[in-house]
mmCIF file of C-alpha atoms in Angstrom:
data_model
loop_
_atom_site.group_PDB
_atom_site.id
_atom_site.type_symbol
_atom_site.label_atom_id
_atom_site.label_comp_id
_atom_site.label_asym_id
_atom_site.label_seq_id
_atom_site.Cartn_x
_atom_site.Cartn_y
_atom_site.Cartn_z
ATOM 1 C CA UNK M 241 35.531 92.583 86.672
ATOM 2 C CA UNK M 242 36.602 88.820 86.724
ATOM 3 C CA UNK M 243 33.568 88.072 89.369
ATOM 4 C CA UNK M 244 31.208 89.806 86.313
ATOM 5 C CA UNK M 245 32.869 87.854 83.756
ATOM 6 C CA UNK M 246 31.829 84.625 85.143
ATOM 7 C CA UNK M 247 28.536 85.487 86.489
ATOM 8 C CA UNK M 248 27.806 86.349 82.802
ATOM 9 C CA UNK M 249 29.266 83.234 81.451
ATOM 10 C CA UNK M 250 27.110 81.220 84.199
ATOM 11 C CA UNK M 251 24.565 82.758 83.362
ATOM 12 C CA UNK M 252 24.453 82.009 79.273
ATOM 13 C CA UNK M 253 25.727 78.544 79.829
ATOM 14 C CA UNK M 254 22.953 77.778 81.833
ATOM 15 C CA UNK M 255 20.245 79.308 79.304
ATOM 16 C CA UNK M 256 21.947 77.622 76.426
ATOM 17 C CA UNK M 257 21.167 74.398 77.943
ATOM 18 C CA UNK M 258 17.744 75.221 79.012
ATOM 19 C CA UNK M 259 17.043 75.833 75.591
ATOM 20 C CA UNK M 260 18.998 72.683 74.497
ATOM 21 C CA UNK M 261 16.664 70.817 76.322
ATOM 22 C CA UNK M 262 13.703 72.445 75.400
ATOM 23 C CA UNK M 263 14.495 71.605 71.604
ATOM 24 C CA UNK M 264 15.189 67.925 72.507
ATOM 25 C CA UNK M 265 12.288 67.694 74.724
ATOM 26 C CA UNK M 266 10.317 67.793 71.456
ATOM 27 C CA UNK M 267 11.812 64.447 70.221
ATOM 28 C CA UNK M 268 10.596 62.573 73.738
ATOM 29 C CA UNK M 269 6.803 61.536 74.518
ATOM 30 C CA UNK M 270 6.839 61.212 78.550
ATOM 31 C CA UNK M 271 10.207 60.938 78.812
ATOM 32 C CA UNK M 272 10.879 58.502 76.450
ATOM 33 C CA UNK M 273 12.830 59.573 73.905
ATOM 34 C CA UNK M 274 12.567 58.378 69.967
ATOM 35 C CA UNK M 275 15.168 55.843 68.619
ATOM 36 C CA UNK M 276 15.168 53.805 72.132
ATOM 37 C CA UNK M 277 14.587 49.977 71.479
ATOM 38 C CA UNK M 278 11.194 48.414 72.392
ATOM 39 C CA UNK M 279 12.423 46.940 75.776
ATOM 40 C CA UNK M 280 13.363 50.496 76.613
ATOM 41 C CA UNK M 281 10.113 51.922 76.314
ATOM 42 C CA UNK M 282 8.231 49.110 77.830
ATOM 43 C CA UNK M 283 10.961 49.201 80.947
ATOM 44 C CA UNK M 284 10.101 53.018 81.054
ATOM 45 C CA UNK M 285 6.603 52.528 80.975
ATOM 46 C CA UNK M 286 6.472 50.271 83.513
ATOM 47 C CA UNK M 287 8.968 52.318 85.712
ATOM 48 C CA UNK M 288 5.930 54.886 85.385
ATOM 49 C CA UNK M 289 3.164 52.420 86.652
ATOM 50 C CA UNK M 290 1.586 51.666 82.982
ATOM 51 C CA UNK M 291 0.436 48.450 82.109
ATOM 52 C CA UNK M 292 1.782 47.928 78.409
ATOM 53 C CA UNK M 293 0.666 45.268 76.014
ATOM 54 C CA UNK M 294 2.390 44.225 73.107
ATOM 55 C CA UNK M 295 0.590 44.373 69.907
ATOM 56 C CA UNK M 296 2.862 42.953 67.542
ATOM 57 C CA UNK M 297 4.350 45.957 65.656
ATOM 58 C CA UNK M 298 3.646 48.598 68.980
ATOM 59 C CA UNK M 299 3.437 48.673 72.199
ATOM 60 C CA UNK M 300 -0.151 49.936 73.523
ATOM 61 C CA UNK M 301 -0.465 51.546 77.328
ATOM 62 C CA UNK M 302 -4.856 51.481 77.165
ATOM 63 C CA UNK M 303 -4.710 54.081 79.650
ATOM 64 C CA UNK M 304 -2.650 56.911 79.861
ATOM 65 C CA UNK M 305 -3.355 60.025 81.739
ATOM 66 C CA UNK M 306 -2.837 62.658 78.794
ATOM 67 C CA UNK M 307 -3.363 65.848 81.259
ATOM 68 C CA UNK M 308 -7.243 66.128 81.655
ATOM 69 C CA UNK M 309 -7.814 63.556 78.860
ATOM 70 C CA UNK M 310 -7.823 59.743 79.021
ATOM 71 C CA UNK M 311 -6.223 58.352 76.490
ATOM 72 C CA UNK M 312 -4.586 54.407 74.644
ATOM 73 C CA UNK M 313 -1.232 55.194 73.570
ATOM 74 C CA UNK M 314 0.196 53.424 70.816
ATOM 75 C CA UNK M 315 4.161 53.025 70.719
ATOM 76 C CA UNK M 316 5.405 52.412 66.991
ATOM 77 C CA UNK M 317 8.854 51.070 66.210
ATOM 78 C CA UNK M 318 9.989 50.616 62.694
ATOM 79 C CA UNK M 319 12.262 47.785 60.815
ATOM 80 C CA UNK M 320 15.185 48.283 63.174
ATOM 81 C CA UNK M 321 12.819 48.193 65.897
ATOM 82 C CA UNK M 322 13.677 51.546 66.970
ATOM 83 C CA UNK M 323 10.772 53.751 69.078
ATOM 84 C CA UNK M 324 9.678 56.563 65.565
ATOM 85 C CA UNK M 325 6.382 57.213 66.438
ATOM 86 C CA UNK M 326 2.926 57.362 68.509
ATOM 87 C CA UNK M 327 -0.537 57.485 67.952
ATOM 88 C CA UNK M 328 -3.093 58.896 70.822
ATOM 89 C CA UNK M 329 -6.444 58.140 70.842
ATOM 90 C CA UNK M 330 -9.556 58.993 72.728
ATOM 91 C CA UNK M 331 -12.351 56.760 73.702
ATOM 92 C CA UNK M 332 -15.238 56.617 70.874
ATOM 93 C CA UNK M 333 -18.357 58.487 71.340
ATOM 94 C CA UNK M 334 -21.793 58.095 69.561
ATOM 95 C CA UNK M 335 -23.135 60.386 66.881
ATOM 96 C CA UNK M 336 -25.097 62.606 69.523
ATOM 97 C CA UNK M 337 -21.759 63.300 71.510
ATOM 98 C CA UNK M 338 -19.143 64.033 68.161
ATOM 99 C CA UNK M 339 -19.113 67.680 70.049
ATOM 100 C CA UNK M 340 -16.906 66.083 72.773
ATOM 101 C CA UNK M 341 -14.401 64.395 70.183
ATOM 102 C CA UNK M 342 -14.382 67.718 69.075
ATOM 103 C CA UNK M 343 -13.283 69.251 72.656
ATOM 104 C CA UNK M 344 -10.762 66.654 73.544
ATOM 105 C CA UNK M 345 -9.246 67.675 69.840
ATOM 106 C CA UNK M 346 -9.197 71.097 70.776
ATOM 107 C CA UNK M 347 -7.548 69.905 73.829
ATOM 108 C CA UNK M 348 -4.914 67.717 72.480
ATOM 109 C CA UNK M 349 -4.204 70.634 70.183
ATOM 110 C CA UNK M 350 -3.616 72.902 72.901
ATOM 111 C CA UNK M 351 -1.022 70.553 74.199
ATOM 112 C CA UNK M 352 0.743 69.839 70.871
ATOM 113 C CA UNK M 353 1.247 73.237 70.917
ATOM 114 C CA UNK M 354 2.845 73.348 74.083
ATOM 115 C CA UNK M 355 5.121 70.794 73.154
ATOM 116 C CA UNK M 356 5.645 71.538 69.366
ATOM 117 C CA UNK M 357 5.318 75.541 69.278
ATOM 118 C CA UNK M 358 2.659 77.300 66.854
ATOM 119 C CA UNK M 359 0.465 74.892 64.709
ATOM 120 C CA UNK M 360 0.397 75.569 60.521
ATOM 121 C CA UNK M 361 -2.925 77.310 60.590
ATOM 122 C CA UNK M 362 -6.812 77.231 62.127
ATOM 123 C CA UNK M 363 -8.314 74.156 63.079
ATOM 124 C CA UNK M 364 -8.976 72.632 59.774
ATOM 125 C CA UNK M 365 -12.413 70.758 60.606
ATOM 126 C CA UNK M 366 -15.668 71.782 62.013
ATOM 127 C CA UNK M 367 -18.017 69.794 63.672
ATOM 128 C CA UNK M 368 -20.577 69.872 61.235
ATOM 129 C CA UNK M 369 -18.298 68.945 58.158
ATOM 130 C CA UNK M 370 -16.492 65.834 59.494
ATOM 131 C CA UNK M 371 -16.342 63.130 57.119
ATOM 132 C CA UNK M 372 -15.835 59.513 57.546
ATOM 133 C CA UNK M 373 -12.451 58.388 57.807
ATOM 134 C CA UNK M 374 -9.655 60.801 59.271
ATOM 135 C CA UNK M 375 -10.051 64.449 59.674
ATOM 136 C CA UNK M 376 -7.250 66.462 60.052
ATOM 137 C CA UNK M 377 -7.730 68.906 62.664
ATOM 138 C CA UNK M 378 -4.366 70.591 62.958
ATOM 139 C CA UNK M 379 -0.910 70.208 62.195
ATOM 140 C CA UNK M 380 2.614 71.262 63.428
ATOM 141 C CA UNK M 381 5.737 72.305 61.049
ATOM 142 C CA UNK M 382 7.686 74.166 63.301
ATOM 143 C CA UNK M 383 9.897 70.888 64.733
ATOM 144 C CA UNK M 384 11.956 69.773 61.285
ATOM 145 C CA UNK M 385 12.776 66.120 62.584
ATOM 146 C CA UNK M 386 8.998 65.533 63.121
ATOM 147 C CA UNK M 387 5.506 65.089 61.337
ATOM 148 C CA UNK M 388 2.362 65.925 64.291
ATOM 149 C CA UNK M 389 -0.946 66.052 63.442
ATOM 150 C CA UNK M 390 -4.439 66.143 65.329
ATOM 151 C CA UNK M 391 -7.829 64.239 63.737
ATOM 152 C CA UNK M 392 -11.205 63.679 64.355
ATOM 153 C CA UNK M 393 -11.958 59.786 62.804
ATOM 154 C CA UNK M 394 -15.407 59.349 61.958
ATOM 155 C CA UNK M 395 -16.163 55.526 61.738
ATOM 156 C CA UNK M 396 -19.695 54.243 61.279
ATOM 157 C CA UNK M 397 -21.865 56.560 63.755
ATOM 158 C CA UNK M 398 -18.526 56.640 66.049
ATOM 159 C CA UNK M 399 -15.898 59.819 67.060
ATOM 160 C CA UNK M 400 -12.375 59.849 68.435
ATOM 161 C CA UNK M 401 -9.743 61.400 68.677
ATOM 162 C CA UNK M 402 -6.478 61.022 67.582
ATOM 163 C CA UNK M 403 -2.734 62.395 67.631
ATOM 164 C CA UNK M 404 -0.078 61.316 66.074
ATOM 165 C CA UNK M 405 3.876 61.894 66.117
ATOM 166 C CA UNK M 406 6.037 60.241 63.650
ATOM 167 C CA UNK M 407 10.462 60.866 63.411
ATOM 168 C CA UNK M 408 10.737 61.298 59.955
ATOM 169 C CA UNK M 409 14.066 60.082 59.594
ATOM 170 C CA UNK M 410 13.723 57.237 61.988
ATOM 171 C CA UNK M 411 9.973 56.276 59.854
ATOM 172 C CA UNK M 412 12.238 56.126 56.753
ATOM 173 C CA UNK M 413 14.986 53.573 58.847
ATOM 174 C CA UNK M 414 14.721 49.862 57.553
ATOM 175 C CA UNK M 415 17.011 46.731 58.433
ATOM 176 C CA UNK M 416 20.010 46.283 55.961
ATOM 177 C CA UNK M 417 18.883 44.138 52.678
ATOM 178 C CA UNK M 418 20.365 40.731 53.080
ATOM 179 C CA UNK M 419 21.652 39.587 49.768
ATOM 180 C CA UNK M 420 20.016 36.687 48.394
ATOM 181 C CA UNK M 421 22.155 33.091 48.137
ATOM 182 C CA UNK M 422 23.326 33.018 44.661
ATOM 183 C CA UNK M 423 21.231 30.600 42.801
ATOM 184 C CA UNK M 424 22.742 27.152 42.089
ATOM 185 C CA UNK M 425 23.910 26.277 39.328
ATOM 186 C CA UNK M 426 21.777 24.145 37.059
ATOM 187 C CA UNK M 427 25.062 21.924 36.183
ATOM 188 C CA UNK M 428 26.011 19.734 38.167
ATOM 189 C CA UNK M 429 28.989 19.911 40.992
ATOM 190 C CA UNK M 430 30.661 16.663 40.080
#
């Protein structure tokens, strides 16, 4: 009975961490988790064989192998300078080829949803509809720490596609307010 005992105890302790990591998979792109500093992700980056460049406020890999799909991959970091979100984005296509932006956001879609669990609803665009700017193709509630969307962009005669991830409570972090010197007086000192 003992023996039973701890086979069954083995045996939930090592599902409960299977799905602990399954849950904070979700707050990761590629390993890399959200929160980590900018030297961080570009040391894990380059660990992985990516060329990074830094673009000021992110840090862009221009090619990343996103499954089947090429992709840039922008890392964001906010205030603190703390890793909060990413942005993936296909190569641009002209007006006669908008049908593959289309497939690669079906396909990025299919992903999310492997990573994120059920999207809110139907794709929200159709080929024939897509207006300049950002199209939101689908979106994903289901993980409460973040905000994940697919898009079409239309600019000019140009498609892509884009995904972005974004920590909501790391996007909302800022540096402390230093407080201003107090003003001098307009008397003087001596």
């Amino acid at each position: 009975m003992p023996r039973l005992r701890s086979i069954i105890t083995l045996l939930l302790l090592t599902l409960s961490v299977e799905v602990f990591a399954q849950r904070h998979s979700e707050l990761e792109f590629a390993g890399i988790p959200f929160g980590v500093s900018r030297d961080v992700v570009i040391e894990e980056l380059m660990k992985m064989g990516y060329d990074t460049f830094d673009q000021g406020g992110h840090i862009q890999v221009p090619v990343f192998k996103f499954g089947d799909l090429p992709v840039q991959v922008d890392f964001i970091f906010n205030a603190n300078d703390k890793f909060y979100a990413f942005e993936i984005r296909t190569g641009r296509v002209e007006g006669a080829r908008k049908g593959k932006a289309m497939e690669a956001a079906e396909y990025m879609s299919e992903q999310f949803t492997l990573k994120y669990g059920k999207p809110s609803g139907q794709p929200a665009v159709q080929e024939v509809s897509l207006r300049s700017g950002r199209n939101i193709y689908q979106e994903w509630y289901g993980v409460k720490a973040l905000n994940a969307a697919t898009s079409v962009v239309k600019q000019g005669e140009k498609y892509f596609t884009m995904g972005v991830v974004e920590h909501r409570t790391l996007a909302k972090e800022s540096r402390p307010v230093k407080k201003a010197k107090e003003k001098a007086s307009a008397e003087p000192v001596f």
